[in-house]
PDB file of C-alpha atoms in Angstrom:
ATOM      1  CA  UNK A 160      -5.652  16.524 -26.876  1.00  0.00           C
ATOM      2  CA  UNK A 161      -2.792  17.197 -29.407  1.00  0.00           C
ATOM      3  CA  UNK A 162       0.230  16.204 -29.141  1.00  0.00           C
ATOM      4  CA  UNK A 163       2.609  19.458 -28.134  1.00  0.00           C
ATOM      5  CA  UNK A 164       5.930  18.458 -30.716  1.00  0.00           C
ATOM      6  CA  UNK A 165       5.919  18.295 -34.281  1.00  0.00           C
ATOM      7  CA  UNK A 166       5.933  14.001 -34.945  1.00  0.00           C
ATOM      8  CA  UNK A 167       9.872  14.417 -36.003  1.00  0.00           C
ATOM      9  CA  UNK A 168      10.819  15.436 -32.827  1.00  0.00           C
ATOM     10  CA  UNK A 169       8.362  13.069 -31.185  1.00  0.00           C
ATOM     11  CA  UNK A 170       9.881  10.315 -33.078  1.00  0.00           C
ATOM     12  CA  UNK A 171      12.861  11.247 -31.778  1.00  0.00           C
ATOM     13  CA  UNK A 172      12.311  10.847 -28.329  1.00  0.00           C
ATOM     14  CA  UNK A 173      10.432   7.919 -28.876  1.00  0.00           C
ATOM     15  CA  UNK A 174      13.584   6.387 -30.844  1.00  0.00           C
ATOM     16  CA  UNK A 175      16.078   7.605 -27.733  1.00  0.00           C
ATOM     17  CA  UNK A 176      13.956   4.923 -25.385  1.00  0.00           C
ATOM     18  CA  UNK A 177      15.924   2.289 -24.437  1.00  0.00           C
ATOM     19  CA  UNK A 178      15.287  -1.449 -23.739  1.00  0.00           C
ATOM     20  CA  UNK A 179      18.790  -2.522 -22.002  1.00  0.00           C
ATOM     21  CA  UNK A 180      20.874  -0.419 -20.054  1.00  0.00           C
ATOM     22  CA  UNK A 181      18.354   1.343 -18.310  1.00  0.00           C
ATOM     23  CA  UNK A 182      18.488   3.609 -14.933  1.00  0.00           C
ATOM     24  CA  UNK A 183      16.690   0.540 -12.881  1.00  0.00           C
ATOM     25  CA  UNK A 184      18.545  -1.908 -14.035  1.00  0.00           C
ATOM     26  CA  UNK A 185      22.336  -0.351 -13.942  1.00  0.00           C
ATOM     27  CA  UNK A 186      21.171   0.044 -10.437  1.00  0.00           C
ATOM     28  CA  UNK A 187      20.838  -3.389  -9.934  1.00  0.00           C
ATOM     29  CA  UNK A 188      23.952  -4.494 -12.062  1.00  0.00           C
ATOM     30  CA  UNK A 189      25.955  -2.427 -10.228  1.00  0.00           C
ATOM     31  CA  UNK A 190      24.835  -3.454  -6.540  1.00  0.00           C
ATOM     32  CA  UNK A 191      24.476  -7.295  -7.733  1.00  0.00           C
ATOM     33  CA  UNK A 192      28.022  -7.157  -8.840  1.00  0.00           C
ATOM     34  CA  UNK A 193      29.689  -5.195  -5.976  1.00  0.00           C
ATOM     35  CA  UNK A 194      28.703  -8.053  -3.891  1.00  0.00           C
ATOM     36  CA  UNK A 195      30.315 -10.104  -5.700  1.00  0.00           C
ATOM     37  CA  UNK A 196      27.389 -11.884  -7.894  1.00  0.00           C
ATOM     38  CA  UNK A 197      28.093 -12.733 -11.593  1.00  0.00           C
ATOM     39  CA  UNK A 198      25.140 -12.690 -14.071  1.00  0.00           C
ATOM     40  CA  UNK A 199      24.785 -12.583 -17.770  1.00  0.00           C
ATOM     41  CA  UNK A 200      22.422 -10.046 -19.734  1.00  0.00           C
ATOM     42  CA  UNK A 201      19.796 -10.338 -21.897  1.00  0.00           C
ATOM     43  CA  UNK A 202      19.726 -13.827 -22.769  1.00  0.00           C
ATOM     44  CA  UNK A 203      18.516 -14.299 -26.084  1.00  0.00           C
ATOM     45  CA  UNK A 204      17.737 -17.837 -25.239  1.00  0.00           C
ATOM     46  CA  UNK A 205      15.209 -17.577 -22.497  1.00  0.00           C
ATOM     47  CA  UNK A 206      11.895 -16.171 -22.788  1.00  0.00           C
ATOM     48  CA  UNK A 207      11.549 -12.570 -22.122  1.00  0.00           C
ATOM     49  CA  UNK A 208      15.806 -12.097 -22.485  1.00  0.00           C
ATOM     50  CA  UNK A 209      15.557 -11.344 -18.928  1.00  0.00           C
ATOM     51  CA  UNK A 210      17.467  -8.440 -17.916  1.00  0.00           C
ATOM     52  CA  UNK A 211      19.971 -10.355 -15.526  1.00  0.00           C
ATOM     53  CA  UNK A 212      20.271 -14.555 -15.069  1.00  0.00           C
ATOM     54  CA  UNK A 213      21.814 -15.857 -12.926  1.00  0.00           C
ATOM     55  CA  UNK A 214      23.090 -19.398 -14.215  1.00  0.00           C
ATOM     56  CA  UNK A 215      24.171 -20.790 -11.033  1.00  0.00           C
ATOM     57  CA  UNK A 216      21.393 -19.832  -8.934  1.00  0.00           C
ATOM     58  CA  UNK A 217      18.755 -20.993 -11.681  1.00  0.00           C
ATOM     59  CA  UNK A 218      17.456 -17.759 -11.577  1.00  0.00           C
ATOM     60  CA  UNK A 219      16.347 -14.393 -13.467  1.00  0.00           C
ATOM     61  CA  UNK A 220      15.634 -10.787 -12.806  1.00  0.00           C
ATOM     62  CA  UNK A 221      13.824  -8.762 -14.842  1.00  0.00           C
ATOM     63  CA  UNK A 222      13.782  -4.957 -13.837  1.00  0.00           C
ATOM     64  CA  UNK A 223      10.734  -3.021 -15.233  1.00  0.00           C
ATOM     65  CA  UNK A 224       9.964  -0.512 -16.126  1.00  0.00           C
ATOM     66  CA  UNK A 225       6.669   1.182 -14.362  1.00  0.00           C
ATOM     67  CA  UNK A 226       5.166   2.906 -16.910  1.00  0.00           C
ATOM     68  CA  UNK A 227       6.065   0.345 -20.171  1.00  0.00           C
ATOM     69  CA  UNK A 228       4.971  -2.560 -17.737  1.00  0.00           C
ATOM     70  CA  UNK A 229       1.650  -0.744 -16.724  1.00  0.00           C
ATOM     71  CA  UNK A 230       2.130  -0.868 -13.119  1.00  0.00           C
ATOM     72  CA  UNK A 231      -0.290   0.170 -10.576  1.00  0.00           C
ATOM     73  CA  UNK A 232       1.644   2.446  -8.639  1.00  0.00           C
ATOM     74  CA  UNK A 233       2.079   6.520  -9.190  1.00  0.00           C
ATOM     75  CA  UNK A 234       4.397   5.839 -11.908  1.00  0.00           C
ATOM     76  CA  UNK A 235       2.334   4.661 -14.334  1.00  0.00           C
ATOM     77  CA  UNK A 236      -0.416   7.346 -16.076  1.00  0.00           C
ATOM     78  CA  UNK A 237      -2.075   6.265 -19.329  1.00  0.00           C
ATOM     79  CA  UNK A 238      -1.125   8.740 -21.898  1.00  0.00           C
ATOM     80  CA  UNK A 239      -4.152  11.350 -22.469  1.00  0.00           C
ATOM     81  CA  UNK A 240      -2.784  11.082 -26.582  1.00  0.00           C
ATOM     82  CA  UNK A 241      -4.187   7.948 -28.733  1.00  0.00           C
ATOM     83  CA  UNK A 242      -5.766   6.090 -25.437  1.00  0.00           C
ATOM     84  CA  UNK A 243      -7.102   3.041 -26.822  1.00  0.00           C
ATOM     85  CA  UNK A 244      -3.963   2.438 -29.035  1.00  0.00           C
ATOM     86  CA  UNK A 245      -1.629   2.614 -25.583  1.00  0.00           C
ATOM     87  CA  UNK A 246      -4.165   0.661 -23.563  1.00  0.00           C
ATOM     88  CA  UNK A 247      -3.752  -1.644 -25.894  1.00  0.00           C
ATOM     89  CA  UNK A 248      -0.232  -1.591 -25.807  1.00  0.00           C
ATOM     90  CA  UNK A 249      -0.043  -1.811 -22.037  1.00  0.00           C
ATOM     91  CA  UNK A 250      -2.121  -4.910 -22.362  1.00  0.00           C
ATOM     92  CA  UNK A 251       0.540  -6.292 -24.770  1.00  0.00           C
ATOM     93  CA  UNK A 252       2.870  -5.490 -22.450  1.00  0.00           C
ATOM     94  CA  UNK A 253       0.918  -7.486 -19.692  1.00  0.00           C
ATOM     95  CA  UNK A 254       0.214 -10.481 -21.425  1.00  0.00           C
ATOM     96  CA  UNK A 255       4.262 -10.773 -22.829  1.00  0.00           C
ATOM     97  CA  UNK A 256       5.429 -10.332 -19.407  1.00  0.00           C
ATOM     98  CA  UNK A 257       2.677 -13.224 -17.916  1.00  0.00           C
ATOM     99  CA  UNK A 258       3.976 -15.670 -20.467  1.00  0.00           C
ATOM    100  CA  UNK A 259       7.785 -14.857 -19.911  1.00  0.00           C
ATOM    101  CA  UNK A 260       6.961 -15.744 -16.366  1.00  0.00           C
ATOM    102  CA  UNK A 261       5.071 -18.827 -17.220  1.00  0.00           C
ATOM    103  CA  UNK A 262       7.924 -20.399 -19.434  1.00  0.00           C
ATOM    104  CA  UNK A 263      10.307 -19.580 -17.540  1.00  0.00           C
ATOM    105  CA  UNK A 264       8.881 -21.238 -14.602  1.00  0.00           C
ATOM    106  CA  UNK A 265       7.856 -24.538 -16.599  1.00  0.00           C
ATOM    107  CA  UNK A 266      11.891 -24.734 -17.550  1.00  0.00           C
ATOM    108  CA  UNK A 267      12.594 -24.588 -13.772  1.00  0.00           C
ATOM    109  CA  UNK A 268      13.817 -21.106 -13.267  1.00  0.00           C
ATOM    110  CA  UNK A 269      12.941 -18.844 -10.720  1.00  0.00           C
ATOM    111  CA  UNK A 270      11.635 -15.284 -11.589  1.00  0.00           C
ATOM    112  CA  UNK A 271      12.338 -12.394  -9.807  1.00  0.00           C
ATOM    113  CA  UNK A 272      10.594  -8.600 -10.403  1.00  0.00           C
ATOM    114  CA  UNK A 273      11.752  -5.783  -9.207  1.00  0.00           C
ATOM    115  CA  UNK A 274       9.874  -2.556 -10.294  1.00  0.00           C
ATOM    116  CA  UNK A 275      11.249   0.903 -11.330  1.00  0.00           C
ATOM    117  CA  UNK A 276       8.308   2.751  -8.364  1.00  0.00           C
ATOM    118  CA  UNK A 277      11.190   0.479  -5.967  1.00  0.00           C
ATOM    119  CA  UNK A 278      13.912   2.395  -6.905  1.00  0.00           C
ATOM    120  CA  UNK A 279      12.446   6.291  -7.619  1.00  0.00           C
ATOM    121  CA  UNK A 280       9.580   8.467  -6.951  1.00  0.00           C
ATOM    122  CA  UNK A 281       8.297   9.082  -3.905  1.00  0.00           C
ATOM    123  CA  UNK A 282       7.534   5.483  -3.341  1.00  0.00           C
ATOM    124  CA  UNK A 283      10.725   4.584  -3.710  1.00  0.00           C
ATOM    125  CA  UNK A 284      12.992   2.000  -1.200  1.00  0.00           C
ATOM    126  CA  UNK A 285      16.651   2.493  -0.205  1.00  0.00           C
ATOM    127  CA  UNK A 286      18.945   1.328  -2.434  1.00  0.00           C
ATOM    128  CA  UNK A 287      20.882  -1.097  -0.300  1.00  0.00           C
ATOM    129  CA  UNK A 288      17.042  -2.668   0.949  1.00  0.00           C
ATOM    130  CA  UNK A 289      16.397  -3.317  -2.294  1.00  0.00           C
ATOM    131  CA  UNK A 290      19.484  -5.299  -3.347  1.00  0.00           C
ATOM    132  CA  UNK A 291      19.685  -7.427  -0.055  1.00  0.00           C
ATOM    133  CA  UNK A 292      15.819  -8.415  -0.430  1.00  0.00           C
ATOM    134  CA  UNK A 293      17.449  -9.644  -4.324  1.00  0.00           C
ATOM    135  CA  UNK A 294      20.189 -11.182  -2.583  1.00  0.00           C
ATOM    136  CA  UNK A 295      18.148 -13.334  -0.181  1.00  0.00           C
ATOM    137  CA  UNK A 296      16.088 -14.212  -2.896  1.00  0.00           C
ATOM    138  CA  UNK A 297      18.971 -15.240  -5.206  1.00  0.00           C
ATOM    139  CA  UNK A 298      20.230 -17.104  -1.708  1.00  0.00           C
ATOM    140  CA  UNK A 299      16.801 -19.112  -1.064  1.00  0.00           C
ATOM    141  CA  UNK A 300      14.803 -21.731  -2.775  1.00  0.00           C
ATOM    142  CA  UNK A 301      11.772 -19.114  -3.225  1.00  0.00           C
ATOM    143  CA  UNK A 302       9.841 -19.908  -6.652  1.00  0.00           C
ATOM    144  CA  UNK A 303       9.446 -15.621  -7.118  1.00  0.00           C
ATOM    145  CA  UNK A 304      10.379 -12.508  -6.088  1.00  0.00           C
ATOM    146  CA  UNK A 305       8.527  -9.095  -6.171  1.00  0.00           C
ATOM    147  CA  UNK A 306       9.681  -5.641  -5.110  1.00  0.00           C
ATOM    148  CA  UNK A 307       7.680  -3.117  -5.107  1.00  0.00           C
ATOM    149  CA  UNK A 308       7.826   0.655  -3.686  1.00  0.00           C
ATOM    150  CA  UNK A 309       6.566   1.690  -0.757  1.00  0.00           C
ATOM    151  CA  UNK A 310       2.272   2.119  -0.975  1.00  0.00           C
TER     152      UNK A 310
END
């Protein structure tokens, strides 16, 4: 199937998708801090530049994306366009995030995931769940943390 925009356009949107800052993980700044938890972002330093570490805690969250991170949830569609060239890049993806996870657990910190289906879509978990389940994780000597949306 063709693509439906001219590539100029398409490039465009491509260009306007972001890496930081995003809906899922404002979400989880915002409801972090309002309780009172201080992180930093995007440490260069540590593999993956997870999205929010928290220093004192020994501990990082990285909140991803469903479709970039090629979840298994409704969220995530392979592109009909140029499939072998995305599942290829999904694979990437998968392979990146498995080694982030791997260093960063040999240097002794403790991972947590929490995926875009958790916070939108019909899958999705309330708000306020999803930050306490971060907070008790952040509050615990659990190794990982996963949050996914509802199945």
């Amino acid at each position: 199937m063709a693509d439906v925009v001219p590539p100029d356009v398409r490039s465009r949107m491509m260009a306007g998708i972001r890496g930081k800052d995003t809906k899922p993980e404002m979400t989880l700044r915002r409801g972090m801090h309002a309780l009172g938890f201080r992180y930093r972002l995007h440490v260069k330093d540590l593999p993956g530049k997870p999205d929010l570490v928290f220093p004192g805690c020994r501990a990082v969250l990285f909140a991803h994306g469903c479709f970039w991170h090629g979840h298994d949830c409704h969220l995530f569609k392979l592109p009909s366009t140029r499939v072998d060239w995305w599942r290829a890049k999904i694979e990437r993806n998968h392979a990146i995030d498995a080694h982030a996870v791997e260093a960063l657990a040999a240097n002794g910190w403790r991972v947590g995931v929490v995926w875009e289906c958790a916070l939108k879509g019909r899958s999705r978990r309330p708000i306020e769940s999803v930050i306490d389940s971060c907070v008790d994780w952040l509050r615990s000597d659990a190794p990982d943390l996963e949050i996914r949306g509802f199945e």
